[in-house]
Tab-separated table of C-alpha atoms in Angstrom:
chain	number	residue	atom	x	y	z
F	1	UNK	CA	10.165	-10.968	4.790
F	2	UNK	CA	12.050	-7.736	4.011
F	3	UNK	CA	11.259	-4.039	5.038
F	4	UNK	CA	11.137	-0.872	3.299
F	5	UNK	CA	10.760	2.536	4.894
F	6	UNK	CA	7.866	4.676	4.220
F	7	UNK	CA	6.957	8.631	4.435
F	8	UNK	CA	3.724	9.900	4.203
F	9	UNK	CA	3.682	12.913	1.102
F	10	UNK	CA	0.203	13.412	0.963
F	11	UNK	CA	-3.344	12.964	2.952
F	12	UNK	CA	-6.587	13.622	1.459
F	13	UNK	CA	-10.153	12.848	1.004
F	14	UNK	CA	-10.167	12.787	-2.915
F	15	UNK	CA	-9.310	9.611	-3.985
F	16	UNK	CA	-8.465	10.479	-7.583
F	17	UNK	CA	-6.350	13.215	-6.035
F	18	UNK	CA	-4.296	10.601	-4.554
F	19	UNK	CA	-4.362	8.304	-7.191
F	20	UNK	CA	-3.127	11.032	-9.506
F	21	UNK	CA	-0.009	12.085	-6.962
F	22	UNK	CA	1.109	8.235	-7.107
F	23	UNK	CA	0.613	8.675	-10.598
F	24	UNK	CA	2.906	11.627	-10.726
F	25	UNK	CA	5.549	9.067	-8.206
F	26	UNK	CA	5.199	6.480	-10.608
F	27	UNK	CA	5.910	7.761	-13.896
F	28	UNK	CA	9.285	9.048	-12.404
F	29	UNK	CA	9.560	5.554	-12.028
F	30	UNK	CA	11.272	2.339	-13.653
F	31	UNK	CA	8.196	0.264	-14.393
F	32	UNK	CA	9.470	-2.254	-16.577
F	33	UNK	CA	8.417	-4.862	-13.837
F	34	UNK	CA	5.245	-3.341	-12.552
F	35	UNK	CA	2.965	-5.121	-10.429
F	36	UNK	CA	0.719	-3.770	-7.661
F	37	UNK	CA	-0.275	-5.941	-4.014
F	38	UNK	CA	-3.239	-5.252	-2.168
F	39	UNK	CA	-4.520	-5.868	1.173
F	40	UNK	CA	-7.672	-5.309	2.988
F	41	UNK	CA	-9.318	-5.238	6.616
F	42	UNK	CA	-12.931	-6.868	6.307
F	43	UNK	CA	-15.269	-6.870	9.008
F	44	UNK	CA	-18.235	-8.091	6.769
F	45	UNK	CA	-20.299	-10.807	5.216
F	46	UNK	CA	-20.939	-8.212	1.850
F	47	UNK	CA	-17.501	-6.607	2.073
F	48	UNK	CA	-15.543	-10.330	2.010
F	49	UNK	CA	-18.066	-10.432	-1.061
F	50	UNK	CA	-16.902	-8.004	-2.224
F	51	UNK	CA	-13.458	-8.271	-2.175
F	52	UNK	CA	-13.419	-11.673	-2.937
F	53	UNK	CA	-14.449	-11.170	-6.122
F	54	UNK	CA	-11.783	-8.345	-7.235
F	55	UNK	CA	-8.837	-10.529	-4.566
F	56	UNK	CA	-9.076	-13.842	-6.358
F	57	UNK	CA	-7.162	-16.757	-4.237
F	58	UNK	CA	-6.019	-14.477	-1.263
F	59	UNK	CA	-4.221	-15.033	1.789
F	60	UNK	CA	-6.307	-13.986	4.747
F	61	UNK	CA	-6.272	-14.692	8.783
F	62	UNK	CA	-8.881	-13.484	11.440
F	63	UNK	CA	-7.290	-10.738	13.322
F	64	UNK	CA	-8.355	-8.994	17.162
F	65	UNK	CA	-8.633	-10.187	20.354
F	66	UNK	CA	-8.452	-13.836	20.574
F	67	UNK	CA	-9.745	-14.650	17.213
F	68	UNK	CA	-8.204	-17.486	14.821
F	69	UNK	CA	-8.560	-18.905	11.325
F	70	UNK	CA	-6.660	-18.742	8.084
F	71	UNK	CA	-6.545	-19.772	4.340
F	72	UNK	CA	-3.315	-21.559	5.173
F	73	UNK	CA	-5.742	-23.445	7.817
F	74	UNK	CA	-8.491	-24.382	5.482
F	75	UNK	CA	-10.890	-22.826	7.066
F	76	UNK	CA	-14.111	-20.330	6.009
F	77	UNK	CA	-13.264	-16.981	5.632
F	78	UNK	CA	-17.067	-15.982	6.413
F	79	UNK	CA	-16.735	-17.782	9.633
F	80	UNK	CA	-13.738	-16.042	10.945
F	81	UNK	CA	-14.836	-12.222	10.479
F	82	UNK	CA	-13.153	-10.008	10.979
F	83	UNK	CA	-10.289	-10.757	8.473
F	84	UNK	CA	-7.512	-8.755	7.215
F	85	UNK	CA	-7.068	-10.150	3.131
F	86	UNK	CA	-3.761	-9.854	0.954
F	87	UNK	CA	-3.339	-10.454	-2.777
F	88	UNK	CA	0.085	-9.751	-4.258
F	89	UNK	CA	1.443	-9.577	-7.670
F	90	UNK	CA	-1.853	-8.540	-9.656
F	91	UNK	CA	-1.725	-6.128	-12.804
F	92	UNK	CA	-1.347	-2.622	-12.148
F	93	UNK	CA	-5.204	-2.672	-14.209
F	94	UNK	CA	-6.860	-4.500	-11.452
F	95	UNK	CA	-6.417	-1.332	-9.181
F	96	UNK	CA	-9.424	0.148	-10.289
F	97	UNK	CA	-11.851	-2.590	-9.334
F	98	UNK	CA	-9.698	-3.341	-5.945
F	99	UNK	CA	-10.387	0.332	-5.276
F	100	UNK	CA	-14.398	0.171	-6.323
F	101	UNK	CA	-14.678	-2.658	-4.011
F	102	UNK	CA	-13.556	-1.516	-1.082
F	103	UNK	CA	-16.289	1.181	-0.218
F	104	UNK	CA	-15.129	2.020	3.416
F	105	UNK	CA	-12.873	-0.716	4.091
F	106	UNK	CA	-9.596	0.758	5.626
F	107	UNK	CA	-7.477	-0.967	2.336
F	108	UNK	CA	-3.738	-0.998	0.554
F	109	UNK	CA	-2.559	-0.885	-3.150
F	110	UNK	CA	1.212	-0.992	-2.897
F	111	UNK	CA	3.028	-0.789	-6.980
F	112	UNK	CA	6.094	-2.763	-6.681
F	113	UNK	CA	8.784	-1.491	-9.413
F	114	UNK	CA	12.288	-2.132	-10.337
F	115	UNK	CA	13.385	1.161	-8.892
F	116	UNK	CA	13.825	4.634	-8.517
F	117	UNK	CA	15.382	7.386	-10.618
F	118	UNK	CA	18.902	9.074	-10.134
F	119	UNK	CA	18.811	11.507	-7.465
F	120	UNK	CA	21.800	13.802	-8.033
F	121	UNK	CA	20.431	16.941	-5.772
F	122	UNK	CA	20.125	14.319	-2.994
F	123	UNK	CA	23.515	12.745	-3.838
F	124	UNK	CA	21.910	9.521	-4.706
F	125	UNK	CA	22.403	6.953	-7.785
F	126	UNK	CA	19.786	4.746	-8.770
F	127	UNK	CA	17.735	2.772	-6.180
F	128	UNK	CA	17.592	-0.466	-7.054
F	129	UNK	CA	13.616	-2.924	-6.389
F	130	UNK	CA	14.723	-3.207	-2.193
F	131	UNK	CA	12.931	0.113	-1.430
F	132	UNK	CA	10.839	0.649	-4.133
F	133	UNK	CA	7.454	0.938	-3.879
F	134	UNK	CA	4.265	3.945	-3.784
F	135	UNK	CA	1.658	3.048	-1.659
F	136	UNK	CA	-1.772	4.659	-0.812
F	137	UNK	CA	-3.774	3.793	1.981
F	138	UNK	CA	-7.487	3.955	1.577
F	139	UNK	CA	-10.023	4.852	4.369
F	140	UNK	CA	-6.593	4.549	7.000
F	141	UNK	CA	-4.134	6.493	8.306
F	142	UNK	CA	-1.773	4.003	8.369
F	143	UNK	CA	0.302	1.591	6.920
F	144	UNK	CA	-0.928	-1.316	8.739
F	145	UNK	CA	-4.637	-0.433	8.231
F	146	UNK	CA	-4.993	-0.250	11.846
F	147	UNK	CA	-6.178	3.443	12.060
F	148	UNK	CA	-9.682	3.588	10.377
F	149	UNK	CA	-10.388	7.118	8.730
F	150	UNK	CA	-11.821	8.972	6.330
F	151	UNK	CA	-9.229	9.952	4.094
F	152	UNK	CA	-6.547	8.294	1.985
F	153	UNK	CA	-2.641	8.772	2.157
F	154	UNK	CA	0.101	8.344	-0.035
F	155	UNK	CA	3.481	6.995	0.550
F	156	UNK	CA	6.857	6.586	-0.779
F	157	UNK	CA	9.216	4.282	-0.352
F	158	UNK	CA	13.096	3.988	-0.134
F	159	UNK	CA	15.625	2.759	1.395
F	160	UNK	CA	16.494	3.205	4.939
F	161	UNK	CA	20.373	4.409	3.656
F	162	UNK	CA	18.502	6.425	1.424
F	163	UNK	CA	16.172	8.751	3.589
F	164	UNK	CA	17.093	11.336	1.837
F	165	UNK	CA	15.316	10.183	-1.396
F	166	UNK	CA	11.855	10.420	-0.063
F	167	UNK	CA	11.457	14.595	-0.210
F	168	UNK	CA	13.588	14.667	-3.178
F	169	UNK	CA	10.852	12.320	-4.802
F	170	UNK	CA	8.018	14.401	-2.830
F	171	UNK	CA	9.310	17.016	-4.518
F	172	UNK	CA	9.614	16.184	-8.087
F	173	UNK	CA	5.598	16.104	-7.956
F	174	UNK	CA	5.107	19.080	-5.996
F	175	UNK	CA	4.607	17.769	-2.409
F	176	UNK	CA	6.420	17.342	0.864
F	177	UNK	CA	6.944	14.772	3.286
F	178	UNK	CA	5.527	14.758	6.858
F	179	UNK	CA	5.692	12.279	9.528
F	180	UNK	CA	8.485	10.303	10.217
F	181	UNK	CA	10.157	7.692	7.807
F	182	UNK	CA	8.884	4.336	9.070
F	183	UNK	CA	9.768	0.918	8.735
F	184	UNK	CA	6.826	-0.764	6.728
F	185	UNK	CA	7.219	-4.488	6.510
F	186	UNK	CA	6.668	-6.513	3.030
């Protein structure tokens, strides 16, 4: 497992507002190797419905207190609420329906790219895939889902060496970072 380390840039209620800022993050962008991951926190018979259907084949474990149970233990997903899903590698036009399904569910959609663009008022060449990513946080305040909320917030990723490259990116599309950079495991 590798790291990356994340800044907030933006917190909001309107979803397409914050789908349209990673938007703005992405087509700065090298997408040539696009692919988006996805994760969930699903307390619910209808919700693991849900989700299921749009998170085909996904990892999952029972999470809090002393619960257990895991796809990697064979077991029933139903039986082990609550759960905390992850799907990785899916096409950047399964976001949509990820994002439909989740309702309320505190949820992730991470794009994964092969990296970011020159970043000569920052001092900084290319950054290579280690680092790259845009991540928005639905119905959470976190990155680990663990903060429950009514809003959605947007994140960019970099390089630890490369701090600097998070407000220079926040600024290309007309926002600024808050919040510390923090490590955000992969």
């Amino acid at each position: 497992m590798s790291n990356s380390y994340a800044q907030a840039v933006l917190r909001t209620t309107d979803l397409a507002e914050v789908l349209r800022a990673a938007g703005r993050l992405l087509d700065l962008a090298d997408t040539t190797e696009l692919e988006v991951d996805f994760e969930a926190r699903v307390s619910t018979p209808r919700e693991l419905e849900r989700l299921g259907g749009v998170m085909p084949d996904a990892e999952w474990w029972s999470y809090g207190g002393d619960r257990n149970g895991s796809s990697a233990e064979g077991d029933t997903p139903s039986e082990c609420l609550p759960i905390f899903m992850r799907r990785w590698c899916m096409a950047p036009e399964a976001v949509a329906g990820f994002l439909a399904a989740t309702g309320n569910v505190p949820a992730m959609v991470r794009w994964d790219f092969r990296g970011w663009p020159e970043a000569p008022e920052a001092g900084l060449g290319v950054g290579g895939t280690r680092g790259a990513y845009v991540t928005v946080c639905v119905n959470a305040r976190d990155l680990d889902l663990d903060e429950p909320a009514p809003d959605h917030t947007l994140y960019v990723h970099v390089k630890q060496v490369e701090a600097e490259r998070a407000p220079w990116l926040a600024a290309q599309v007309g926002l600024r970072v808050f919040g510390e950079l923090e490590m955000a495991p992969l």
